[in-house]
mmCIF file with all atom_site columns, C-alpha atoms in Angstrom:
data_model
loop_
_atom_site.group_PDB
_atom_site.id
_atom_site.type_symbol
_atom_site.label_atom_id
_atom_site.label_alt_id
_atom_site.label_comp_id
_atom_site.label_asym_id
_atom_site.label_entity_id
_atom_site.label_seq_id
_atom_site.pdbx_PDB_ins_code
_atom_site.Cartn_x
_atom_site.Cartn_y
_atom_site.Cartn_z
_atom_site.occupancy
_atom_site.B_iso_or_equiv
_atom_site.pdbx_formal_charge
_atom_site.auth_seq_id
_atom_site.auth_comp_id
_atom_site.auth_asym_id
_atom_site.auth_atom_id
_atom_site.pdbx_PDB_model_num
ATOM 1   C CA . MET H 1 1   ? 37.880 113.417 130.291 1.00 0.00 ? 1   MET H CA 1
ATOM 2   C CA . ASN H 1 2   ? 34.705 113.079 128.474 1.00 0.00 ? 2   ASN H CA 1
ATOM 3   C CA . PHE H 1 3   ? 31.715 110.764 129.523 1.00 0.00 ? 3   PHE H CA 1
ATOM 4   C CA . LEU H 1 4   ? 32.656 108.049 126.755 1.00 0.00 ? 4   LEU H CA 1
ATOM 5   C CA . SER H 1 5   ? 36.278 108.110 127.765 1.00 0.00 ? 5   SER H CA 1
ATOM 6   C CA . LYS H 1 6   ? 35.368 107.635 131.605 1.00 0.00 ? 6   LYS H CA 1
ATOM 7   C CA . TYR H 1 7   ? 33.079 104.592 130.614 1.00 0.00 ? 7   TYR H CA 1
ATOM 8   C CA . ARG H 1 8   ? 35.826 103.123 128.441 1.00 0.00 ? 8   ARG H CA 1
ATOM 9   C CA . THR H 1 9   ? 38.475 103.569 131.111 1.00 0.00 ? 9   THR H CA 1
ATOM 10  C CA . LYS H 1 10  ? 36.070 101.933 133.666 1.00 0.00 ? 10  LYS H CA 1
ATOM 11  C CA . ILE H 1 11  ? 35.413 98.864  131.504 1.00 0.00 ? 11  ILE H CA 1
ATOM 12  C CA . GLY H 1 12  ? 39.477 98.964  130.812 1.00 0.00 ? 12  GLY H CA 1
ATOM 13  C CA . SER H 1 13  ? 40.020 98.799  134.680 1.00 0.00 ? 13  SER H CA 1
ATOM 14  C CA . MET H 1 14  ? 37.475 95.750  134.895 1.00 0.00 ? 14  MET H CA 1
ATOM 15  C CA . LEU H 1 15  ? 39.327 94.066  132.181 1.00 0.00 ? 15  LEU H CA 1
ATOM 16  C CA . LEU H 1 16  ? 42.836 94.725  133.999 1.00 0.00 ? 16  LEU H CA 1
ATOM 17  C CA . ARG H 1 17  ? 41.410 93.322  137.480 1.00 0.00 ? 17  ARG H CA 1
ATOM 18  C CA . SER H 1 18  ? 40.284 90.229  135.436 1.00 0.00 ? 18  SER H CA 1
ATOM 19  C CA . LYS H 1 19  ? 43.907 89.808  133.950 1.00 0.00 ? 19  LYS H CA 1
ATOM 20  C CA . LEU H 1 20  ? 45.642 90.480  137.195 1.00 0.00 ? 20  LEU H CA 1
ATOM 21  C CA . LYS H 1 21  ? 43.753 87.389  138.780 1.00 0.00 ? 21  LYS H CA 1
ATOM 22  C CA . SER H 1 22  ? 46.360 85.190  136.661 1.00 0.00 ? 22  SER H CA 1
ATOM 23  C CA . ARG H 1 23  ? 49.502 87.190  137.286 1.00 0.00 ? 23  ARG H CA 1
ATOM 24  C CA . ASN H 1 24  ? 51.973 86.175  140.101 1.00 0.00 ? 24  ASN H CA 1
ATOM 25  C CA . ARG H 1 25  ? 54.141 88.815  141.062 1.00 0.00 ? 25  ARG H CA 1
ATOM 26  C CA . GLU H 1 26  ? 57.017 88.147  143.958 1.00 0.00 ? 26  GLU H CA 1
ATOM 27  C CA . LEU H 1 27  ? 57.191 91.173  145.832 1.00 0.00 ? 27  LEU H CA 1
ATOM 28  C CA . ARG H 1 28  ? 61.178 91.737  146.890 1.00 0.00 ? 28  ARG H CA 1
ATOM 29  C CA . ALA H 1 29  ? 62.089 95.262  148.315 1.00 0.00 ? 29  ALA H CA 1
ATOM 30  C CA . ILE H 1 30  ? 65.105 96.270  147.032 1.00 0.00 ? 30  ILE H CA 1
ATOM 31  C CA . GLY H 1 31  ? 67.172 99.673  147.052 1.00 0.00 ? 31  GLY H CA 1
ATOM 32  C CA . LEU H 1 32  ? 68.631 101.030 144.147 1.00 0.00 ? 32  LEU H CA 1
ATOM 33  C CA . ASN H 1 33  ? 72.322 100.355 145.395 1.00 0.00 ? 33  ASN H CA 1
ATOM 34  C CA . LYS H 1 34  ? 71.807 96.671  145.374 1.00 0.00 ? 34  LYS H CA 1
ATOM 35  C CA . ALA H 1 35  ? 69.197 96.602  141.989 1.00 0.00 ? 35  ALA H CA 1
ATOM 36  C CA . GLN H 1 36  ? 70.627 95.069  138.967 1.00 0.00 ? 36  GLN H CA 1
ATOM 37  C CA . SER H 1 37  ? 67.695 95.954  136.672 1.00 0.00 ? 37  SER H CA 1
ATOM 38  C CA . LEU H 1 38  ? 65.204 99.017  136.637 1.00 0.00 ? 38  LEU H CA 1
ATOM 39  C CA . GLY H 1 39  ? 62.116 99.719  134.673 1.00 0.00 ? 39  GLY H CA 1
ATOM 40  C CA . ILE H 1 40  ? 60.539 102.864 133.938 1.00 0.00 ? 40  ILE H CA 1
ATOM 41  C CA . VAL H 1 41  ? 56.985 103.888 132.989 1.00 0.00 ? 41  VAL H CA 1
ATOM 42  C CA . PHE H 1 42  ? 56.439 107.799 132.425 1.00 0.00 ? 42  PHE H CA 1
ATOM 43  C CA . ASP H 1 43  ? 54.413 110.301 130.983 1.00 0.00 ? 43  ASP H CA 1
ATOM 44  C CA . ALA H 1 44  ? 55.849 111.428 127.871 1.00 0.00 ? 44  ALA H CA 1
ATOM 45  C CA . SER H 1 45  ? 53.390 114.117 126.904 1.00 0.00 ? 45  SER H CA 1
ATOM 46  C CA . ASP H 1 46  ? 56.072 116.803 128.267 1.00 0.00 ? 46  ASP H CA 1
ATOM 47  C CA . LYS H 1 47  ? 59.521 116.522 126.615 1.00 0.00 ? 47  LYS H CA 1
ATOM 48  C CA . LYS H 1 48  ? 61.015 117.852 129.780 1.00 0.00 ? 48  LYS H CA 1
ATOM 49  C CA . ASN H 1 49  ? 60.029 114.637 131.541 1.00 0.00 ? 49  ASN H CA 1
ATOM 50  C CA . HIS H 1 50  ? 62.051 112.415 129.218 1.00 0.00 ? 50  HIS H CA 1
ATOM 51  C CA . ARG H 1 51  ? 65.141 114.707 129.687 1.00 0.00 ? 51  ARG H CA 1
ATOM 52  C CA . LEU H 1 52  ? 64.745 114.815 133.573 1.00 0.00 ? 52  LEU H CA 1
ATOM 53  C CA . ILE H 1 53  ? 64.664 111.141 133.535 1.00 0.00 ? 53  ILE H CA 1
ATOM 54  C CA . LYS H 1 54  ? 67.667 110.803 131.276 1.00 0.00 ? 54  LYS H CA 1
ATOM 55  C CA . GLU H 1 55  ? 69.547 113.112 133.759 1.00 0.00 ? 55  GLU H CA 1
ATOM 56  C CA . CYS H 1 56  ? 68.705 111.280 136.651 1.00 0.00 ? 56  CYS H CA 1
ATOM 57  C CA . LEU H 1 57  ? 69.796 108.131 135.174 1.00 0.00 ? 57  LEU H CA 1
ATOM 58  C CA . LYS H 1 58  ? 73.254 109.203 134.854 1.00 0.00 ? 58  LYS H CA 1
ATOM 59  C CA . SER H 1 59  ? 73.593 109.323 138.627 1.00 0.00 ? 59  SER H CA 1
ATOM 60  C CA . PHE H 1 60  ? 72.758 105.400 138.566 1.00 0.00 ? 60  PHE H CA 1
ATOM 61  C CA . PRO H 1 61  ? 75.563 103.043 138.594 1.00 0.00 ? 61  PRO H CA 1
ATOM 62  C CA . ASN H 1 62  ? 76.545 102.069 135.079 1.00 0.00 ? 62  ASN H CA 1
ATOM 63  C CA . THR H 1 63  ? 75.846 98.321  135.770 1.00 0.00 ? 63  THR H CA 1
ATOM 64  C CA . LEU H 1 64  ? 71.963 98.982  136.309 1.00 0.00 ? 64  LEU H CA 1
ATOM 65  C CA . SER H 1 65  ? 70.108 97.623  133.416 1.00 0.00 ? 65  SER H CA 1
ATOM 66  C CA . VAL H 1 66  ? 67.484 99.974  132.522 1.00 0.00 ? 66  VAL H CA 1
ATOM 67  C CA . ASN H 1 67  ? 64.402 100.045 130.115 1.00 0.00 ? 67  ASN H CA 1
ATOM 68  C CA . ALA H 1 68  ? 61.833 102.630 129.824 1.00 0.00 ? 68  ALA H CA 1
ATOM 69  C CA . ILE H 1 69  ? 58.401 103.153 128.193 1.00 0.00 ? 69  ILE H CA 1
ATOM 70  C CA . GLY H 1 70  ? 57.141 106.866 127.736 1.00 0.00 ? 70  GLY H CA 1
ATOM 71  C CA . TYR H 1 71  ? 53.508 107.077 126.847 1.00 0.00 ? 71  TYR H CA 1
ATOM 72  C CA . TYR H 1 72  ? 52.342 109.904 124.973 1.00 0.00 ? 72  TYR H CA 1
ATOM 73  C CA . PRO H 1 73  ? 48.416 110.530 125.349 1.00 0.00 ? 73  PRO H CA 1
ATOM 74  C CA . ASN H 1 74  ? 47.849 112.228 121.944 1.00 0.00 ? 74  ASN H CA 1
ATOM 75  C CA . SER H 1 75  ? 47.508 109.991 118.753 1.00 0.00 ? 75  SER H CA 1
ATOM 76  C CA . LYS H 1 76  ? 50.020 111.981 116.902 1.00 0.00 ? 76  LYS H CA 1
ATOM 77  C CA . MET H 1 77  ? 53.512 111.615 118.367 1.00 0.00 ? 77  MET H CA 1
ATOM 78  C CA . ASP H 1 78  ? 56.424 114.259 117.957 1.00 0.00 ? 78  ASP H CA 1
ATOM 79  C CA . ASN H 1 79  ? 59.360 113.354 116.033 1.00 0.00 ? 79  ASN H CA 1
ATOM 80  C CA . ASP H 1 80  ? 61.502 113.829 119.216 1.00 0.00 ? 80  ASP H CA 1
ATOM 81  C CA . TYR H 1 81  ? 60.366 110.452 120.721 1.00 0.00 ? 81  TYR H CA 1
ATOM 82  C CA . ILE H 1 82  ? 62.588 107.736 119.166 1.00 0.00 ? 82  ILE H CA 1
ATOM 83  C CA . SER H 1 83  ? 62.418 104.244 120.313 1.00 0.00 ? 83  SER H CA 1
ATOM 84  C CA . ASP H 1 84  ? 65.383 102.304 120.656 1.00 0.00 ? 84  ASP H CA 1
ATOM 85  C CA . LYS H 1 85  ? 66.174 98.924  122.564 1.00 0.00 ? 85  LYS H CA 1
ATOM 86  C CA . SER H 1 86  ? 65.889 100.394 126.146 1.00 0.00 ? 86  SER H CA 1
ATOM 87  C CA . TRP H 1 87  ? 63.603 103.473 125.353 1.00 0.00 ? 87  TRP H CA 1
ATOM 88  C CA . TYR H 1 88  ? 60.072 102.565 124.084 1.00 0.00 ? 88  TYR H CA 1
ATOM 89  C CA . PHE H 1 89  ? 57.422 105.326 123.245 1.00 0.00 ? 89  PHE H CA 1
ATOM 90  C CA . PHE H 1 90  ? 53.968 104.775 122.378 1.00 0.00 ? 90  PHE H CA 1
ATOM 91  C CA . SER H 1 91  ? 50.791 106.720 121.962 1.00 0.00 ? 91  SER H CA 1
ATOM 92  C CA . SER H 1 92  ? 46.999 106.287 122.364 1.00 0.00 ? 92  SER H CA 1
ATOM 93  C CA . LYS H 1 93  ? 47.004 105.224 119.054 1.00 0.00 ? 93  LYS H CA 1
ATOM 94  C CA . GLU H 1 94  ? 48.646 101.987 120.285 1.00 0.00 ? 94  GLU H CA 1
ATOM 95  C CA . CYS H 1 95  ? 45.930 101.368 122.798 1.00 0.00 ? 95  CYS H CA 1
ATOM 96  C CA . ASP H 1 96  ? 42.742 99.243  122.182 1.00 0.00 ? 96  ASP H CA 1
ATOM 97  C CA . PHE H 1 97  ? 39.446 100.755 122.583 1.00 0.00 ? 97  PHE H CA 1
ATOM 98  C CA . PHE H 1 98  ? 39.417 100.418 126.380 1.00 0.00 ? 98  PHE H CA 1
ATOM 99  C CA . PHE H 1 99  ? 42.795 102.075 126.579 1.00 0.00 ? 99  PHE H CA 1
ATOM 100 C CA . GLN H 1 100 ? 44.815 99.087  127.161 1.00 0.00 ? 100 GLN H CA 1
ATOM 101 C CA . PRO H 1 101 ? 48.344 99.185  125.389 1.00 0.00 ? 101 PRO H CA 1
ATOM 102 C CA . ASP H 1 102 ? 48.494 96.760  122.602 1.00 0.00 ? 102 ASP H CA 1
ATOM 103 C CA . SER H 1 103 ? 51.742 96.019  121.726 1.00 0.00 ? 103 SER H CA 1
ATOM 104 C CA . LYS H 1 104 ? 54.489 92.999  121.774 1.00 0.00 ? 104 LYS H CA 1
ATOM 105 C CA . TYR H 1 105 ? 57.252 95.421  123.409 1.00 0.00 ? 105 TYR H CA 1
ATOM 106 C CA . ILE H 1 106 ? 54.832 96.411  126.075 1.00 0.00 ? 106 ILE H CA 1
ATOM 107 C CA . GLU H 1 107 ? 54.108 92.789  126.902 1.00 0.00 ? 107 GLU H CA 1
ATOM 108 C CA . GLU H 1 108 ? 57.486 91.627  126.911 1.00 0.00 ? 108 GLU H CA 1
ATOM 109 C CA . PHE H 1 109 ? 58.243 94.612  129.363 1.00 0.00 ? 109 PHE H CA 1
ATOM 110 C CA . CYS H 1 110 ? 55.419 93.511  131.599 1.00 0.00 ? 110 CYS H CA 1
ATOM 111 C CA . ASN H 1 111 ? 56.755 90.183  131.601 1.00 0.00 ? 111 ASN H CA 1
ATOM 112 C CA . GLN H 1 112 ? 60.272 91.167  132.800 1.00 0.00 ? 112 GLN H CA 1
ATOM 113 C CA . LYS H 1 113 ? 61.147 90.939  136.218 1.00 0.00 ? 113 LYS H CA 1
ATOM 114 C CA . PHE H 1 114 ? 62.722 94.041  137.107 1.00 0.00 ? 114 PHE H CA 1
ATOM 115 C CA . ASP H 1 115 ? 64.307 94.400  140.329 1.00 0.00 ? 115 ASP H CA 1
ATOM 116 C CA . ILE H 1 116 ? 62.326 97.902  140.629 1.00 0.00 ? 116 ILE H CA 1
ATOM 117 C CA . LEU H 1 117 ? 59.929 99.348  138.540 1.00 0.00 ? 117 LEU H CA 1
ATOM 118 C CA . LEU H 1 118 ? 59.595 103.476 138.971 1.00 0.00 ? 118 LEU H CA 1
ATOM 119 C CA . VAL H 1 119 ? 56.209 104.989 138.028 1.00 0.00 ? 119 VAL H CA 1
ATOM 120 C CA . ILE H 1 120 ? 56.731 108.701 136.901 1.00 0.00 ? 120 ILE H CA 1
ATOM 121 C CA . ASP H 1 121 ? 53.534 110.106 136.303 1.00 0.00 ? 121 ASP H CA 1
ATOM 122 C CA . THR H 1 122 ? 52.108 113.461 138.230 1.00 0.00 ? 122 THR H CA 1
ATOM 123 C CA . TYR H 1 123 ? 48.787 113.100 136.943 1.00 0.00 ? 123 TYR H CA 1
ATOM 124 C CA . TYR H 1 124 ? 47.021 109.803 135.812 1.00 0.00 ? 124 TYR H CA 1
ATOM 125 C CA . HIS H 1 125 ? 46.833 107.945 132.688 1.00 0.00 ? 125 HIS H CA 1
ATOM 126 C CA . PHE H 1 126 ? 45.149 104.529 132.406 1.00 0.00 ? 126 PHE H CA 1
ATOM 127 C CA . PRO H 1 127 ? 47.671 102.966 130.022 1.00 0.00 ? 127 PRO H CA 1
ATOM 128 C CA . ILE H 1 128 ? 50.594 103.804 132.635 1.00 0.00 ? 128 ILE H CA 1
ATOM 129 C CA . GLU H 1 129 ? 48.283 102.158 135.293 1.00 0.00 ? 129 GLU H CA 1
ATOM 130 C CA . TRP H 1 130 ? 47.917 99.116  133.027 1.00 0.00 ? 130 TRP H CA 1
ATOM 131 C CA . ILE H 1 131 ? 51.587 98.950  132.353 1.00 0.00 ? 131 ILE H CA 1
ATOM 132 C CA . SER H 1 132 ? 52.542 99.391  136.085 1.00 0.00 ? 132 SER H CA 1
ATOM 133 C CA . SER H 1 133 ? 49.650 96.792  137.165 1.00 0.00 ? 133 SER H CA 1
ATOM 134 C CA . MET H 1 134 ? 50.635 94.014  134.856 1.00 0.00 ? 134 MET H CA 1
ATOM 135 C CA . SER H 1 135 ? 54.411 94.525  135.522 1.00 0.00 ? 135 SER H CA 1
ATOM 136 C CA . LEU H 1 136 ? 56.120 91.465  137.305 1.00 0.00 ? 136 LEU H CA 1
ATOM 137 C CA . ALA H 1 137 ? 58.684 93.977  138.801 1.00 0.00 ? 137 ALA H CA 1
ATOM 138 C CA . GLY H 1 138 ? 59.972 92.935  142.417 1.00 0.00 ? 138 GLY H CA 1
ATOM 139 C CA . PHE H 1 139 ? 59.355 96.380  143.831 1.00 0.00 ? 139 PHE H CA 1
ATOM 140 C CA . LYS H 1 140 ? 57.128 99.066  142.635 1.00 0.00 ? 140 LYS H CA 1
ATOM 141 C CA . ALA H 1 141 ? 57.565 102.781 143.457 1.00 0.00 ? 141 ALA H CA 1
ATOM 142 C CA . GLY H 1 142 ? 55.951 106.121 142.646 1.00 0.00 ? 142 GLY H CA 1
ATOM 143 C CA . LYS H 1 143 ? 53.883 108.933 143.596 1.00 0.00 ? 143 LYS H CA 1
ATOM 144 C CA . SER H 1 144 ? 51.043 108.600 146.252 1.00 0.00 ? 144 SER H CA 1
ATOM 145 C CA . GLY H 1 145 ? 47.378 109.175 144.837 1.00 0.00 ? 145 GLY H CA 1
ATOM 146 C CA . LYS H 1 146 ? 45.927 107.234 141.832 1.00 0.00 ? 146 LYS H CA 1
ATOM 147 C CA . TYR H 1 147 ? 48.700 104.593 141.881 1.00 0.00 ? 147 TYR H CA 1
ATOM 148 C CA . ASP H 1 148 ? 48.399 103.624 145.560 1.00 0.00 ? 148 ASP H CA 1
ATOM 149 C CA . LYS H 1 149 ? 46.888 100.259 144.907 1.00 0.00 ? 149 LYS H CA 1
ATOM 150 C CA . LEU H 1 150 ? 49.845 98.880  142.725 1.00 0.00 ? 150 LEU H CA 1
ATOM 151 C CA . LEU H 1 151 ? 52.509 100.341 144.278 1.00 0.00 ? 151 LEU H CA 1
ATOM 152 C CA . ASP H 1 152 ? 54.789 98.748  146.894 1.00 0.00 ? 152 ASP H CA 1
ATOM 153 C CA . PHE H 1 153 ? 56.632 102.206 147.708 1.00 0.00 ? 153 PHE H CA 1
ATOM 154 C CA . MET H 1 154 ? 54.910 105.840 147.497 1.00 0.00 ? 154 MET H CA 1
ATOM 155 C CA . ILE H 1 155 ? 56.365 109.179 148.041 1.00 0.00 ? 155 ILE H CA 1
ATOM 156 C CA . ASP H 1 156 ? 53.972 111.986 148.901 1.00 0.00 ? 156 ASP H CA 1
ATOM 157 C CA . VAL H 1 157 ? 55.302 114.785 146.760 1.00 0.00 ? 157 VAL H CA 1
ATOM 158 C CA . LYS H 1 158 ? 53.447 117.927 147.509 1.00 0.00 ? 158 LYS H CA 1
ATOM 159 C CA . GLU H 1 159 ? 54.471 119.918 144.403 1.00 0.00 ? 159 GLU H CA 1
ATOM 160 C CA . ASN H 1 160 ? 53.085 118.107 141.189 1.00 0.00 ? 160 ASN H CA 1
ATOM 161 C CA . SER H 1 161 ? 56.795 118.105 139.547 1.00 0.00 ? 161 SER H CA 1
ATOM 162 C CA . VAL H 1 162 ? 58.387 115.173 137.872 1.00 0.00 ? 162 VAL H CA 1
ATOM 163 C CA . GLU H 1 163 ? 61.750 116.655 139.016 1.00 0.00 ? 163 GLU H CA 1
ATOM 164 C CA . ARG H 1 164 ? 60.841 116.716 142.841 1.00 0.00 ? 164 ARG H CA 1
ATOM 165 C CA . LEU H 1 165 ? 59.493 112.985 142.464 1.00 0.00 ? 165 LEU H CA 1
ATOM 166 C CA . LEU H 1 166 ? 62.417 111.733 140.927 1.00 0.00 ? 166 LEU H CA 1
ATOM 167 C CA . HIS H 1 167 ? 64.640 113.444 143.409 1.00 0.00 ? 167 HIS H CA 1
ATOM 168 C CA . GLU H 1 168 ? 62.747 112.007 146.567 1.00 0.00 ? 168 GLU H CA 1
ATOM 169 C CA . LEU H 1 169 ? 62.375 108.383 144.833 1.00 0.00 ? 169 LEU H CA 1
ATOM 170 C CA . THR H 1 170 ? 66.126 108.536 144.289 1.00 0.00 ? 170 THR H CA 1
ATOM 171 C CA . HIS H 1 171 ? 66.881 109.663 147.450 1.00 0.00 ? 171 HIS H CA 1
ATOM 172 C CA . TYR H 1 172 ? 64.759 107.220 149.637 1.00 0.00 ? 172 TYR H CA 1
ATOM 173 C CA . LEU H 1 173 ? 65.496 104.068 147.268 1.00 0.00 ? 173 LEU H CA 1
ATOM 174 C CA . GLY H 1 174 ? 69.016 104.770 147.278 1.00 0.00 ? 174 GLY H CA 1
ATOM 175 C CA . ASN H 1 175 ? 69.005 105.035 151.297 1.00 0.00 ? 175 ASN H CA 1
ATOM 176 C CA . LEU H 1 176 ? 66.911 101.898 151.239 1.00 0.00 ? 176 LEU H CA 1
ATOM 177 C CA . ASN H 1 177 ? 69.295 98.958  152.725 1.00 0.00 ? 177 ASN H CA 1
ATOM 178 C CA . CYS H 1 178 ? 67.398 96.001  151.387 1.00 0.00 ? 178 CYS H CA 1
#
């Protein structure tokens, strides 16, 4: 990340912190077996991540309502990423100068009170942090590291793999008896 990008991200973080002061979220710990709605925010830069998440969702109950947002860090998205009513993809082109997502769909997603929000990002992307922070989800889970301040449940995954992260999250959230 070059100097200008770091500066823009830093200002974006300050703007995010000021917006968060007016957001009230009710923390509710809940396991996957009792959840009725699930939000997913993920790094869509690797097509494999999208495939792995779709495969993982097949193991969840059909009664679980799922909405997912994939962030593609380049300005030009591949044609493989097609949004529909439950999957939305956006690129850096849909972010403002300070990397804050600027989309009506993302605003609606953040205002949905999901039972669980999964943050599936093994690296770090500010737009994913922004969405995850602004989300009113009752319980937020993801990889330990850059997103620790906004997560309620963190998994420390030694290998930097989305597949391993998904496996660990589904295992522990599936066993969570809340």
